[in-house]
Short mmCIF file of C-alpha atoms and ligand atoms in Angstrom, two decimals:
data_model
loop_
_atom_site.label_atom_id
_atom_site.label_comp_id
_atom_site.label_asym_id
_atom_site.label_seq_id
_atom_site.Cartn_x
_atom_site.Cartn_y
_atom_site.Cartn_z
CA MET K 30 27.86 -33.42 -12.64
CA SER K 31 31.00 -32.57 -14.54
CA LYS K 32 28.95 -32.21 -17.72
CA SER K 33 26.50 -29.82 -16.14
CA ARG K 34 29.36 -27.84 -14.65
CA ARG K 35 31.00 -27.56 -18.00
CA THR K 36 27.72 -26.40 -19.51
CA ARG K 37 27.26 -23.84 -16.77
CA ARG K 38 30.80 -22.50 -17.25
CA ASP K 39 30.23 -22.37 -20.97
CA PHE K 40 27.19 -20.15 -20.74
CA LEU K 41 28.75 -17.98 -18.07
CA LYS K 42 31.61 -17.47 -20.46
CA ALA K 43 29.21 -16.79 -23.31
CA ALA K 44 27.47 -14.24 -21.09
CA GLY K 45 30.82 -12.54 -20.58
CA ILE K 46 31.23 -13.54 -16.92
CA GLY K 47 34.89 -14.04 -16.04
CA ALA K 48 35.54 -17.42 -14.41
CA ALA K 49 37.44 -15.55 -11.69
CA ALA K 50 34.28 -13.86 -10.51
CA ILE K 51 32.30 -17.03 -9.82
CA VAL K 52 33.21 -20.04 -7.73
CA GLN K 53 31.08 -23.15 -7.75
CA SER K 54 30.08 -24.49 -4.38
CA GLY K 55 28.01 -27.50 -3.41
CA CYS K 56 24.85 -25.46 -3.20
CA GLY K 57 25.18 -22.87 -5.91
CA GLU K 58 27.45 -19.99 -6.74
CA ARG K 59 29.37 -17.81 -4.38
CA ARG K 60 31.22 -14.67 -5.18
CA ARG K 61 34.94 -14.55 -4.43
CA PRO K 62 35.88 -11.87 -1.93
CA GLY K 63 36.55 -8.71 -3.85
CA ALA K 64 34.62 -9.78 -6.94
CA ARG K 65 32.43 -7.07 -8.39
CA ILE K 66 28.89 -7.03 -6.99
CA MET K 67 26.16 -7.48 -9.59
CA GLY K 68 23.47 -4.90 -10.16
CA GLY K 69 23.76 -1.17 -10.65
CA PRO K 70 25.72 -0.05 -13.66
CA SER K 71 27.56 -3.36 -14.28
CA LYS K 72 27.26 -4.81 -17.78
CA ASP K 73 27.82 -8.29 -16.38
CA ALA K 74 25.03 -10.80 -16.05
CA VAL K 75 24.60 -14.35 -14.86
CA ARG K 76 22.42 -16.53 -17.03
CA GLU K 77 20.44 -18.93 -14.89
CA PRO K 78 20.01 -22.42 -16.29
CA ALA K 79 16.52 -23.15 -17.57
CA ARG K 80 14.57 -25.17 -15.05
CA ASP K 81 11.13 -26.61 -14.49
CA VAL K 82 9.20 -24.94 -11.70
CA PRO K 83 6.74 -27.23 -9.88
CA VAL K 84 3.11 -26.09 -9.95
CA VAL K 85 2.24 -26.16 -6.27
CA TYR K 86 -1.38 -25.07 -6.59
CA ALA K 87 -3.99 -24.65 -9.32
CA CYS K 88 -6.92 -22.36 -8.62
CA ASP K 89 -9.43 -19.94 -10.11
CA ILE K 90 -7.99 -16.66 -8.85
CA CYS K 91 -4.53 -15.81 -7.59
CA VAL K 92 -4.22 -12.61 -5.57
CA ILE K 93 -0.66 -11.32 -5.31
CA GLY K 94 -0.07 -8.99 -2.37
CA GLY K 95 -1.84 -9.40 0.96
CA GLY K 96 -2.41 -5.81 2.05
CA SER K 97 -5.98 -5.14 3.14
CA ALA K 98 -7.00 -4.62 -0.52
CA GLY K 99 -5.51 -7.98 -1.50
CA VAL K 100 -7.03 -9.81 1.46
CA PHE K 101 -10.44 -8.32 0.74
CA ALA K 102 -10.14 -9.32 -2.94
CA ALA K 103 -9.41 -12.89 -1.89
CA VAL K 104 -12.21 -13.02 0.69
CA ARG K 105 -14.79 -11.57 -1.70
CA ALA K 106 -13.82 -14.06 -4.39
CA ALA K 107 -13.89 -16.93 -1.90
CA ARG K 108 -17.34 -15.93 -0.65
CA LEU K 109 -18.53 -16.11 -4.24
CA GLY K 110 -17.29 -19.69 -4.44
CA ALA K 111 -13.91 -19.29 -6.15
CA LYS K 112 -10.82 -21.30 -5.27
CA VAL K 113 -8.24 -18.67 -4.38
CA ALA K 114 -4.50 -18.35 -3.72
CA LEU K 115 -3.29 -15.38 -1.66
CA VAL K 116 0.43 -14.60 -1.92
CA GLU K 117 2.14 -12.26 0.55
CA ASN K 118 5.77 -11.32 0.88
CA ASN K 119 5.57 -10.71 4.64
CA GLY K 120 4.81 -13.31 7.29
CA PHE K 121 1.42 -11.66 7.88
CA PHE K 122 -1.31 -9.82 6.02
CA GLY K 123 -2.28 -6.15 6.10
CA GLY K 124 0.49 -4.36 4.19
CA VAL K 125 0.74 -0.72 5.22
CA ALA K 126 -1.96 -1.24 7.91
CA THR K 127 0.17 -3.77 9.78
CA ALA K 128 3.73 -3.87 8.44
CA ALA K 129 4.01 -0.09 8.27
CA LYS K 130 1.84 0.48 11.41
CA VAL K 131 -0.49 3.01 9.73
CA ASN K 132 -3.48 2.62 12.03
CA VAL K 133 -6.20 4.91 10.66
CA TRP K 134 -9.15 3.97 8.44
CA HIS K 135 -11.03 7.05 7.37
CA SER K 136 -14.73 7.77 7.34
CA LEU K 137 -17.31 5.33 5.98
CA PHE K 138 -19.70 8.29 5.60
CA ASP K 139 -20.05 11.12 3.11
CA THR K 140 -18.58 14.54 3.92
CA ALA K 141 -21.86 15.65 5.48
CA GLY K 142 -21.53 12.71 7.88
CA ARG K 143 -25.08 11.60 7.07
CA ALA K 144 -25.05 8.93 4.36
CA LYS K 145 -23.04 5.73 4.69
CA ILE K 146 -21.03 5.36 1.49
CA ILE K 147 -18.72 2.48 2.47
CA GLY K 148 -19.75 -0.89 3.88
CA GLY K 149 -18.58 -4.38 2.93
CA LEU K 150 -15.50 -5.91 4.47
CA THR K 151 -14.16 -2.58 5.75
CA GLU K 152 -17.21 -2.17 7.97
CA GLU K 153 -17.12 -5.86 8.90
CA VAL K 154 -13.47 -5.72 10.01
CA VAL K 155 -13.97 -2.48 11.97
CA GLY K 156 -16.88 -4.23 13.73
CA ARG K 157 -14.77 -7.30 14.45
CA LEU K 158 -11.98 -5.16 15.92
CA ASP K 159 -14.51 -3.20 17.92
CA ARG K 160 -15.72 -6.43 19.54
CA ARG K 161 -12.12 -6.95 20.70
CA ASN K 162 -11.86 -3.37 21.99
CA ALA K 163 -9.12 -2.90 19.41
CA VAL K 164 -10.50 0.15 17.66
CA ILE K 165 -11.33 3.72 18.64
CA LEU K 166 -14.02 5.44 16.61
CA THR K 167 -13.20 9.14 16.51
CA GLU K 168 -15.00 12.19 15.23
CA SER K 169 -13.20 15.38 14.15
CA SER K 170 -14.64 18.60 12.74
CA ARG K 171 -14.22 17.33 9.18
CA SER K 172 -14.70 13.55 9.39
CA ARG K 173 -15.09 10.41 11.50
CA TYR K 174 -12.45 7.75 11.42
CA ALA K 175 -11.34 4.51 13.06
CA VAL K 176 -7.98 4.15 14.81
CA PHE K 177 -7.09 0.50 15.32
CA ASN K 178 -4.60 -1.73 17.07
CA THR K 179 -2.30 -2.81 14.22
CA PHE K 180 -1.36 -6.08 15.98
CA GLU K 181 -5.00 -7.06 16.45
CA MET K 182 -5.60 -6.12 12.80
CA MET K 183 -2.85 -8.53 11.80
CA ILE K 184 -4.47 -11.40 13.70
CA GLU K 185 -8.01 -10.46 12.58
CA LEU K 186 -6.94 -10.65 8.93
CA ASP K 187 -5.52 -14.13 9.64
CA GLU K 188 -8.89 -15.10 11.10
CA LEU K 189 -10.75 -13.69 8.12
CA VAL K 190 -8.58 -15.70 5.72
CA ARG K 191 -8.72 -18.84 7.87
CA GLU K 192 -12.55 -18.76 7.85
CA HIS K 193 -12.48 -19.44 4.11
CA ALA K 194 -11.34 -22.98 3.38
CA ASN K 195 -11.16 -22.13 -0.32
CA ILE K 196 -8.36 -19.58 0.21
CA ARG K 197 -4.87 -21.01 0.30
CA PRO K 198 -2.54 -18.48 1.90
CA PHE K 199 1.15 -18.29 0.97
CA LEU K 200 3.12 -16.21 3.48
CA HIS K 201 6.80 -15.31 3.21
CA ALA K 202 6.19 -15.84 -0.50
CA ARG K 203 7.45 -13.29 -2.97
CA PHE K 204 6.03 -13.09 -6.47
CA VAL K 205 9.05 -12.97 -8.80
CA ALA K 206 7.87 -13.73 -12.33
CA ALA K 207 4.85 -14.32 -14.50
CA ALA K 208 4.32 -17.03 -17.10
CA LYS K 209 1.97 -16.21 -19.96
CA LYS K 210 0.50 -17.85 -23.02
CA ALA K 211 -1.49 -16.28 -25.85
CA GLY K 212 -1.56 -12.94 -24.03
CA ARG K 213 -2.96 -14.41 -20.82
CA MET K 214 -1.08 -14.78 -17.57
CA THR K 215 -1.04 -18.49 -16.70
CA HIS K 216 1.17 -18.78 -13.62
CA ALA K 217 2.57 -16.66 -10.83
CA ILE K 218 6.08 -17.78 -9.99
CA ILE K 219 6.90 -17.32 -6.33
CA GLU K 220 10.02 -17.78 -4.22
CA ASP K 221 9.49 -18.97 -0.68
CA LYS K 222 11.20 -21.15 1.91
CA SER K 223 10.56 -24.19 -0.27
CA GLY K 224 12.24 -22.65 -3.29
CA ARG K 225 10.80 -21.49 -6.57
CA ARG K 226 7.19 -22.60 -7.14
CA ALA K 227 4.35 -21.78 -9.51
CA ILE K 228 0.67 -21.07 -8.90
CA GLU K 229 -1.65 -21.68 -11.84
CA ALA K 230 -4.83 -19.61 -12.08
CA ALA K 231 -7.44 -18.45 -14.55
CA TYR K 232 -7.35 -14.83 -13.26
CA PHE K 233 -4.79 -12.79 -11.34
CA ILE K 234 -5.02 -9.69 -9.19
CA ASP K 235 -2.03 -7.41 -8.73
CA ALA K 236 -2.40 -6.17 -5.16
CA THR K 237 1.32 -5.54 -4.60
CA GLY K 238 0.92 -1.76 -4.42
CA ASP K 239 4.09 -1.46 -6.49
CA GLY K 240 2.69 -3.22 -9.57
CA ASP K 241 5.23 -6.03 -9.52
CA VAL K 242 2.88 -8.22 -11.56
CA ILE K 243 2.02 -5.72 -14.28
CA ASP K 244 5.70 -4.80 -14.48
CA ARG K 245 6.87 -8.41 -14.97
CA LEU K 246 4.03 -9.03 -17.43
CA GLY K 247 4.89 -5.99 -19.52
CA LEU K 248 1.52 -4.31 -18.96
CA PRO K 249 1.72 -0.50 -19.13
CA PHE K 250 2.34 1.66 -16.08
CA THR K 251 3.37 5.23 -15.29
CA LYS K 252 5.35 6.80 -12.48
CA ASN K 253 4.98 10.40 -11.41
CA ASP K 254 8.17 12.50 -11.44
CA ASP K 255 7.55 13.69 -7.90
CA LEU K 256 6.52 10.55 -6.02
CA GLN K 257 4.91 11.07 -2.63
CA PRO K 258 7.64 10.28 -0.08
CA PRO K 259 7.68 7.06 1.97
CA THR K 260 7.54 7.18 5.77
CA THR K 261 8.75 4.93 8.58
CA CYS K 262 6.22 5.00 11.43
CA LEU K 263 7.08 4.42 15.05
CA PHE K 264 5.34 3.96 18.36
CA LEU K 265 6.80 6.57 20.70
CA TYR K 266 6.29 6.19 24.43
CA GLY K 267 6.62 8.73 27.22
CA LEU K 268 5.46 12.02 25.72
CA ASP K 269 2.99 12.63 28.56
CA GLY K 270 5.86 13.51 30.92
CA VAL K 271 7.25 15.96 28.35
CA LYS K 272 3.90 17.67 27.85
CA ASP K 273 3.40 17.94 31.63
CA SER K 274 6.75 19.71 31.99
CA ASN K 275 6.62 21.84 28.80
CA SER K 276 3.18 23.33 28.20
CA ALA K 277 3.97 24.62 24.70
CA PHE K 278 5.58 21.37 23.54
CA SER K 279 4.65 20.39 19.98
CA LEU K 280 6.18 17.21 18.55
CA GLY K 281 5.23 18.35 15.05
CA GLN K 282 7.46 21.41 15.46
CA VAL K 283 10.42 20.34 17.54
CA VAL K 284 11.57 17.59 15.20
CA TYR K 285 12.18 20.22 12.48
CA ASP K 286 13.80 22.78 14.79
CA SER K 287 17.17 23.59 13.23
CA ARG K 288 18.66 24.34 16.65
CA TYR K 289 19.02 20.58 17.04
CA ALA K 290 21.86 19.03 15.05
CA ASN K 291 19.74 15.97 14.27
CA ALA K 292 16.64 17.94 13.21
CA LEU K 293 14.73 16.47 10.29
CA LYS K 294 14.38 18.27 6.99
CA ARG K 295 11.06 20.12 7.07
CA GLY K 296 8.27 17.76 6.11
CA PHE K 297 5.07 16.89 7.89
CA LEU K 298 4.44 14.99 11.11
CA TRP K 299 1.15 13.56 12.29
CA TYR K 300 0.35 11.13 15.05
CA SER K 301 -2.55 9.14 16.35
CA GLU K 302 -3.38 7.23 19.46
CA ALA K 303 -1.64 3.86 19.77
CA VAL K 304 -4.68 1.77 20.59
CA ASN K 305 -4.31 -0.40 23.75
CA MET K 306 -0.81 1.04 24.39
CA PRO K 307 -1.27 3.63 27.16
CA GLY K 308 1.32 6.40 27.04
CA ALA K 309 2.32 5.70 23.43
CA LEU K 310 1.54 7.43 20.14
CA MET K 311 1.83 6.19 16.56
CA VAL K 312 4.03 8.83 14.95
CA ALA K 313 4.31 9.33 11.18
CA GLY K 314 6.94 12.04 10.85
CA THR K 315 9.86 10.68 8.87
CA ARG K 316 9.94 11.09 5.12
CA VAL K 317 12.49 10.00 2.58
CA SER K 318 12.03 12.48 -0.22
CA GLY K 319 12.85 11.43 -3.74
CA ALA K 320 12.94 7.68 -3.01
CA ASP K 321 11.39 5.39 -5.61
CA CYS K 322 10.63 2.30 -3.54
CA SER K 323 9.98 0.13 -6.60
CA ASP K 324 13.75 0.31 -7.17
CA ALA K 325 15.51 -2.26 -4.98
CA ASP K 326 18.54 -0.12 -4.13
CA GLN K 327 16.50 2.99 -3.40
CA LEU K 328 14.18 0.90 -1.21
CA THR K 329 17.15 -0.39 0.79
CA ARG K 330 18.42 3.14 1.35
CA ALA K 331 14.93 4.41 2.19
CA GLU K 332 14.42 1.70 4.84
CA MET K 333 17.67 2.63 6.60
CA GLU K 334 17.13 6.38 6.26
CA GLY K 335 13.57 6.08 7.59
CA ARG K 336 14.80 4.27 10.69
CA ARG K 337 17.61 6.81 11.15
CA GLN K 338 15.03 9.58 11.12
CA ALA K 339 12.83 7.64 13.58
CA ARG K 340 15.73 7.62 16.01
CA CYS K 341 16.25 11.38 15.47
CA ILE K 342 12.63 11.98 16.51
CA ARG K 343 13.14 10.04 19.73
CA ASP K 344 16.54 11.59 20.47
CA ILE K 345 15.46 15.19 19.85
CA VAL K 346 12.73 14.84 22.44
CA HIS K 347 14.64 12.64 24.87
CA ASP K 348 17.84 14.70 24.87
CA ASN K 349 16.37 18.21 24.94
CA PHE K 350 13.24 18.30 27.06
CA LYS K 351 12.43 18.12 30.72
CA GLY K 352 10.38 15.08 31.72
CA ALA K 353 11.59 13.10 28.71
CA GLU K 354 13.62 10.43 30.53
CA ALA K 355 11.11 7.71 29.61
CA VAL K 356 10.74 8.69 25.96
CA SER K 357 11.55 5.63 23.87
CA ILE K 358 10.71 3.81 20.67
CA VAL K 359 8.47 0.90 21.64
CA GLY K 360 7.46 -0.18 18.14
CA LEU K 361 8.72 0.40 14.62
CA SER K 362 7.25 -0.40 11.24
CA SER K 363 8.65 -3.65 9.92
CA CYS K 364 8.96 -2.02 6.52
CA ILE K 365 8.83 1.55 5.36
CA GLY K 366 5.34 2.80 4.45
CA VAL K 367 5.30 3.42 0.71
CA ARG K 368 2.82 6.00 -0.52
CA GLU K 369 3.40 5.86 -4.24
CA THR K 370 5.38 4.05 -6.93
CA ARG K 371 3.89 2.65 -10.17
CA HIS K 372 0.36 3.35 -11.39
CA ALA K 373 -1.27 0.93 -13.79
CA VAL K 374 -2.38 2.46 -17.07
CA CYS K 375 -6.00 1.40 -17.17
CA LEU K 376 -9.07 1.91 -19.34
CA HIS K 377 -9.83 5.10 -17.43
CA ARG K 378 -7.50 7.48 -15.60
CA LEU K 379 -9.39 9.02 -12.70
CA THR K 380 -8.72 12.75 -12.49
CA GLU K 381 -8.65 15.21 -9.60
CA LYS K 382 -11.38 17.14 -11.40
CA GLU K 383 -13.62 14.06 -11.36
CA VAL K 384 -12.87 13.37 -7.70
CA LEU K 385 -13.40 16.93 -6.46
CA GLY K 386 -16.42 17.32 -8.73
CA GLY K 387 -18.01 14.17 -7.31
CA VAL K 388 -18.50 12.75 -10.80
CA ARG K 389 -20.76 9.67 -10.80
CA PHE K 390 -19.81 6.68 -12.96
CA ALA K 391 -22.10 3.98 -14.35
CA ASP K 392 -19.38 1.43 -13.47
CA ALA K 393 -18.63 2.86 -10.00
CA VAL K 394 -17.35 0.16 -7.64
CA ALA K 395 -16.13 2.33 -4.74
CA ASN K 396 -17.13 5.55 -3.02
CA GLY K 397 -14.95 7.89 -0.99
CA SER K 398 -15.05 11.07 1.01
CA TYR K 399 -11.41 11.41 2.06
CA ARG K 400 -9.98 14.74 0.87
CA VAL K 401 -7.31 15.17 -1.78
CA ASP K 402 -4.15 14.90 0.33
CA VAL K 403 -0.86 15.47 -1.47
CA HIS K 404 2.41 15.18 0.45
CA HIS K 405 4.78 17.46 -1.40
CA SER K 406 8.14 16.07 -2.32
CA ASP K 407 9.53 19.41 -3.57
CA LYS K 408 8.56 21.58 -0.58
CA PRO K 409 7.66 21.05 3.06
CA GLY K 410 4.19 20.11 4.18
CA LEU K 411 1.08 18.99 2.40
CA THR K 412 -2.03 20.36 0.80
CA PHE K 413 -5.58 19.22 1.51
CA ARG K 414 -8.32 19.95 -1.02
CA TYR K 415 -11.93 19.38 -0.01
CA LEU K 416 -15.08 18.67 -1.98
CA ASP K 417 -16.62 21.91 -0.67
CA GLY K 418 -14.08 23.99 -2.64
CA THR K 419 -11.76 24.84 0.26
CA GLU K 420 -8.07 23.99 0.59
CA VAL K 421 -5.43 24.16 3.31
CA TYR K 422 -1.65 24.20 3.00
CA LEU K 423 -0.07 22.82 6.15
CA VAL K 424 3.56 23.23 7.17
CA PRO K 425 4.76 22.30 10.66
CA GLY K 426 5.47 25.33 12.80
CA ARG K 427 3.56 27.72 10.53
CA GLU K 428 -0.03 28.88 10.54
CA PRO K 429 -2.13 26.81 8.11
CA VAL K 430 -2.79 28.68 4.88
CA ALA K 431 -6.49 28.37 4.10
CA GLY K 432 -7.95 29.20 0.72
CA ARG K 433 -10.19 27.91 -2.02
CA TRP K 434 -9.37 25.82 -5.06
CA ARG K 435 -12.66 26.94 -6.63
CA PRO K 436 -15.27 29.62 -5.89
CA PRO K 437 -18.18 28.71 -3.61
CA GLN K 438 -21.22 27.10 -5.25
CA GLU K 439 -24.72 26.38 -4.04
CA GLN K 440 -24.34 22.65 -3.69
CA ASN K 441 -21.19 20.66 -3.07
CA PRO K 442 -20.70 16.99 -3.80
CA THR K 443 -20.39 14.93 -0.63
CA PHE K 444 -18.52 11.94 -2.05
CA TYR K 445 -16.67 10.76 -5.13
CA GLN K 446 -16.50 7.45 -6.97
CA ILE K 447 -13.93 5.07 -8.47
CA PRO K 448 -14.93 3.37 -11.72
CA TYR K 449 -14.17 -0.29 -12.46
CA ARG K 450 -12.33 0.81 -15.61
CA SER K 451 -9.61 2.40 -13.43
CA LEU K 452 -8.73 -1.12 -12.22
CA VAL K 453 -8.53 -2.78 -15.66
CA PRO K 454 -5.02 -2.44 -17.14
CA ARG K 455 -4.96 -1.65 -20.84
CA GLY K 456 -4.25 -4.75 -22.87
CA SER K 457 -5.00 -7.09 -19.98
CA LYS K 458 -7.06 -10.22 -20.57
CA ASN K 459 -7.09 -11.79 -17.13
CA VAL K 460 -5.25 -9.45 -14.75
CA LEU K 461 -6.79 -6.70 -12.61
CA VAL K 462 -5.17 -4.24 -10.21
CA THR K 463 -6.28 -2.93 -6.83
CA GLY K 464 -5.23 -0.73 -3.89
CA ARG K 465 -2.84 2.07 -4.67
CA LEU K 466 -2.28 0.74 -8.20
CA VAL K 467 -5.56 2.36 -9.23
CA ASP K 468 -5.08 4.53 -12.32
CA ALA K 469 -5.44 8.08 -11.01
CA ASP K 470 -3.72 11.39 -11.70
CA ARG K 471 -1.66 13.04 -8.98
CA GLY K 472 -4.53 14.87 -7.29
CA ALA K 473 -7.06 12.03 -7.58
CA PHE K 474 -4.47 9.61 -6.23
CA GLY K 475 -4.02 11.88 -3.19
CA ALA K 476 -7.62 11.02 -2.27
CA VAL K 477 -8.26 7.51 -3.50
CA ARG K 478 -5.05 5.95 -2.12
CA VAL K 479 -6.39 5.67 1.43
CA MET K 480 -7.28 2.23 2.71
CA VAL K 481 -11.06 2.54 2.99
CA ASN K 482 -11.03 3.28 -0.75
CA GLY K 483 -8.43 0.67 -1.65
CA ASN K 484 -10.34 -1.95 0.33
CA GLN K 485 -13.42 -1.43 -1.83
CA THR K 486 -11.38 -1.77 -5.02
CA GLY K 487 -10.10 -5.08 -3.63
CA GLU K 488 -13.62 -6.37 -3.11
CA ALA K 489 -14.57 -5.13 -6.59
CA VAL K 490 -11.76 -6.93 -8.43
CA GLY K 491 -12.32 -10.12 -6.40
CA ALA K 492 -15.97 -10.12 -7.47
CA ALA K 493 -15.12 -9.09 -11.05
CA CYS K 494 -12.76 -12.05 -11.46
CA CYS K 495 -15.53 -14.39 -10.28
CA LEU K 496 -17.94 -12.98 -12.86
CA ALA K 497 -15.30 -13.22 -15.59
CA LEU K 498 -14.65 -16.81 -14.54
CA ARG K 499 -18.33 -17.71 -14.79
CA SER K 500 -18.79 -16.13 -18.20
CA GLY K 501 -15.34 -17.05 -19.49
CA SER K 502 -14.77 -13.42 -20.47
CA ASN K 503 -11.82 -11.09 -20.39
CA VAL K 504 -11.68 -8.71 -17.43
CA ALA K 505 -12.50 -5.71 -19.63
CA ASP K 506 -15.77 -7.34 -20.68
CA VAL K 507 -17.21 -7.97 -17.23
CA ASP K 508 -20.87 -6.93 -17.07
CA VAL K 509 -20.59 -3.91 -14.74
CA ARG K 510 -24.27 -3.93 -13.85
CA LYS K 511 -23.93 -7.49 -12.64
CA LEU K 512 -20.72 -6.54 -10.84
CA ARG K 513 -22.41 -3.72 -8.96
CA ASP K 514 -25.34 -6.01 -8.07
CA THR K 515 -22.95 -8.69 -6.85
CA LEU K 516 -21.09 -6.16 -4.69
CA ALA K 517 -24.35 -4.87 -3.21
CA GLU K 518 -25.49 -8.43 -2.41
CA GLY K 519 -22.20 -8.97 -0.55
CA GLY K 520 -22.70 -5.92 1.68
CA SER K 521 -21.00 -3.14 -0.28
CA VAL K 522 -22.63 0.26 -0.55
CA VAL K 523 -23.35 0.69 -4.26
CA ILE K 524 -24.59 4.11 -5.37
C1 LIG R 4 3.06 6.68 6.12
C2 LIG R 4 1.75 6.49 5.46
C3 LIG R 4 0.63 7.01 6.05
C4 LIG R 4 -0.60 6.77 5.49
N1 LIG R 4 -1.70 7.20 6.15
C5 LIG R 4 -2.88 6.67 5.83
C6 LIG R 4 -3.98 6.76 6.70
O1 LIG R 4 -3.90 7.38 7.75
N2 LIG R 4 -5.11 6.12 6.34
C7 LIG R 4 -5.23 5.43 5.16
O2 LIG R 4 -6.27 4.85 4.89
N3 LIG R 4 -4.22 5.37 4.30
C8 LIG R 4 -3.04 5.93 4.61
N4 LIG R 4 -1.96 5.78 3.79
C9 LIG R 4 -2.14 5.19 2.45
C10 LIG R 4 -2.43 3.71 2.48
O3 LIG R 4 -1.93 3.12 3.64
C11 LIG R 4 -1.90 2.98 1.26
O4 LIG R 4 -2.15 3.70 0.09
C12 LIG R 4 -2.59 1.64 1.14
O5 LIG R 4 -2.34 0.88 2.30
C13 LIG R 4 -2.12 0.90 -0.06
O6 LIG R 4 -2.72 -0.35 -0.02
P1 LIG R 4 -2.25 -1.51 -0.96
O7 LIG R 4 -3.01 -2.73 -0.55
O8 LIG R 4 -2.32 -1.09 -2.38
O9 LIG R 4 -0.71 -1.65 -0.64
P2 LIG R 4 0.00 -2.23 0.65
O10 LIG R 4 -0.74 -1.96 1.88
O11 LIG R 4 1.40 -1.75 0.54
O12 LIG R 4 -0.06 -3.81 0.39
C14 LIG R 4 0.70 -4.43 -0.61
C15 LIG R 4 1.10 -5.80 -0.11
O13 LIG R 4 1.73 -6.52 -1.17
C16 LIG R 4 2.88 -7.18 -0.69
N5 LIG R 4 3.80 -7.32 -1.81
C17 LIG R 4 4.43 -6.34 -2.48
N6 LIG R 4 5.18 -6.86 -3.46
C18 LIG R 4 5.02 -8.20 -3.40
C19 LIG R 4 5.54 -9.31 -4.14
N7 LIG R 4 6.39 -9.11 -5.17
N8 LIG R 4 5.18 -10.56 -3.80
C20 LIG R 4 4.32 -10.77 -2.76
N9 LIG R 4 3.80 -9.77 -2.02
C21 LIG R 4 4.14 -8.51 -2.34
C22 LIG R 4 3.41 -6.25 0.40
O14 LIG R 4 4.20 -6.97 1.32
C23 LIG R 4 2.11 -5.73 1.03
O15 LIG R 4 1.66 -6.53 2.09
C24 LIG R 4 -0.71 6.05 4.28
C25 LIG R 4 0.42 5.56 3.65
C26 LIG R 4 1.65 5.77 4.23
C27 LIG R 4 2.83 5.17 3.58
#
């Protein structure tokens, strides 16, 4: 004991850590009151002693991040016979769809509403929720979409995982580091209630949204200067009484009304039905502009600022309108909804021109019809661009500004595609990305980031890892014809 303590002190000293800053306790190190906090601009560092990390599980494919894209990657791989680990930081699966309470999956059809372009696990899960009366299928002038009960989604994803004995789930498990050998990732190091543990796998999928795996591995990524802002969603109850008493009431306008001291900075507010919660709406109206949620300190501030803004929304209505006595927050996202952080640099960067032009790819693994939807971080509102050449700039409280991003043409594309190459990081031998990590420029990302698209990329990388496993190849060398056939056999729409 004394020897190891001496050793520890020695390297702390060598690392330039003053003995005064650290006190040894029975179970580790504690900071003395008043000692400088680590992180930020400090030059100090603590060198951890080298240690052996137990390998808790060895498998074929390790999926890191259990949003719907990650879950679907794991399920697809498991259905193809692989032994899979699924690692999720939260105590449940679903990511933005459950933790952040975003309850809308967009259309499975092309923009004409005629051809089905998305099937697979997205369609299967919508069907499963429908059988539980936990989804509302809605049609608007521009598209059809599914609004679901986020709590039922959470449990349904558990069921889906549980049905596959060859998936080992790890919940409350945070990926913290990657081990690699000869350019291949060999282990995912996780921290969970049991401590620090390792998962060994032949292939890995980064489904963290933020690219934690590619970052720790040193694979290339980019970050846009003007990241789309994150949003804290809330379930707001009691607006019916307000609307009954104030015929012109518009939630999307009043929260930005500068007559109220707690008005939000002009952004964009939308809401949807809160399925199975009569009298409540799911409201997405907060936005924390400029926050990079892949930075720990900015994420902390964004979480607290998002919740502060959620309270402002409730208070503005409750305190200023007739019939608002019952208005209250009855549900809040358990983490802020992050729209954008890192993008993997992959073999192909999907462009807005390709998306809006409906370019077809020989290695297409996903189809989409959701518009280009860019939430501006430098000005209020958002811009929608459609495949038919039209565009709309929307700002709360103002008339929508309609226009065209290109002149009319005889025929318009009715869907776009995502190529497999946009999921293969440059330089990667055995790691793929999925979900919002897809390599896409700003405009293309505005379209492909939605969940019905991300879900398909999850299924694609799950299947691709299985094919790579069978042939012993690197992920870049997967036979894309075979991949597309495999996806079609598993229920995906492959065009
Ligand atoms: C407010 C808001 C509204 C939106 N509206 C819609 C909409 O209406 N419809 C739509 O389809 N899309 C919408 N989107 C976009 C869409 O929800 C996201 O782009 C999509 O969910 C991203 O999916 P993902 O699987 O890549 O990431 P996520 O859903 O974020 O999943 C990533 C998962 O990885 C886990 N994770 C992260 N880091 C680690 C780690 N180090 N170790 C272990 N686990 C980790 C996270 O906990 C999370 O569960 C919206 C997004 C936001 C934020």
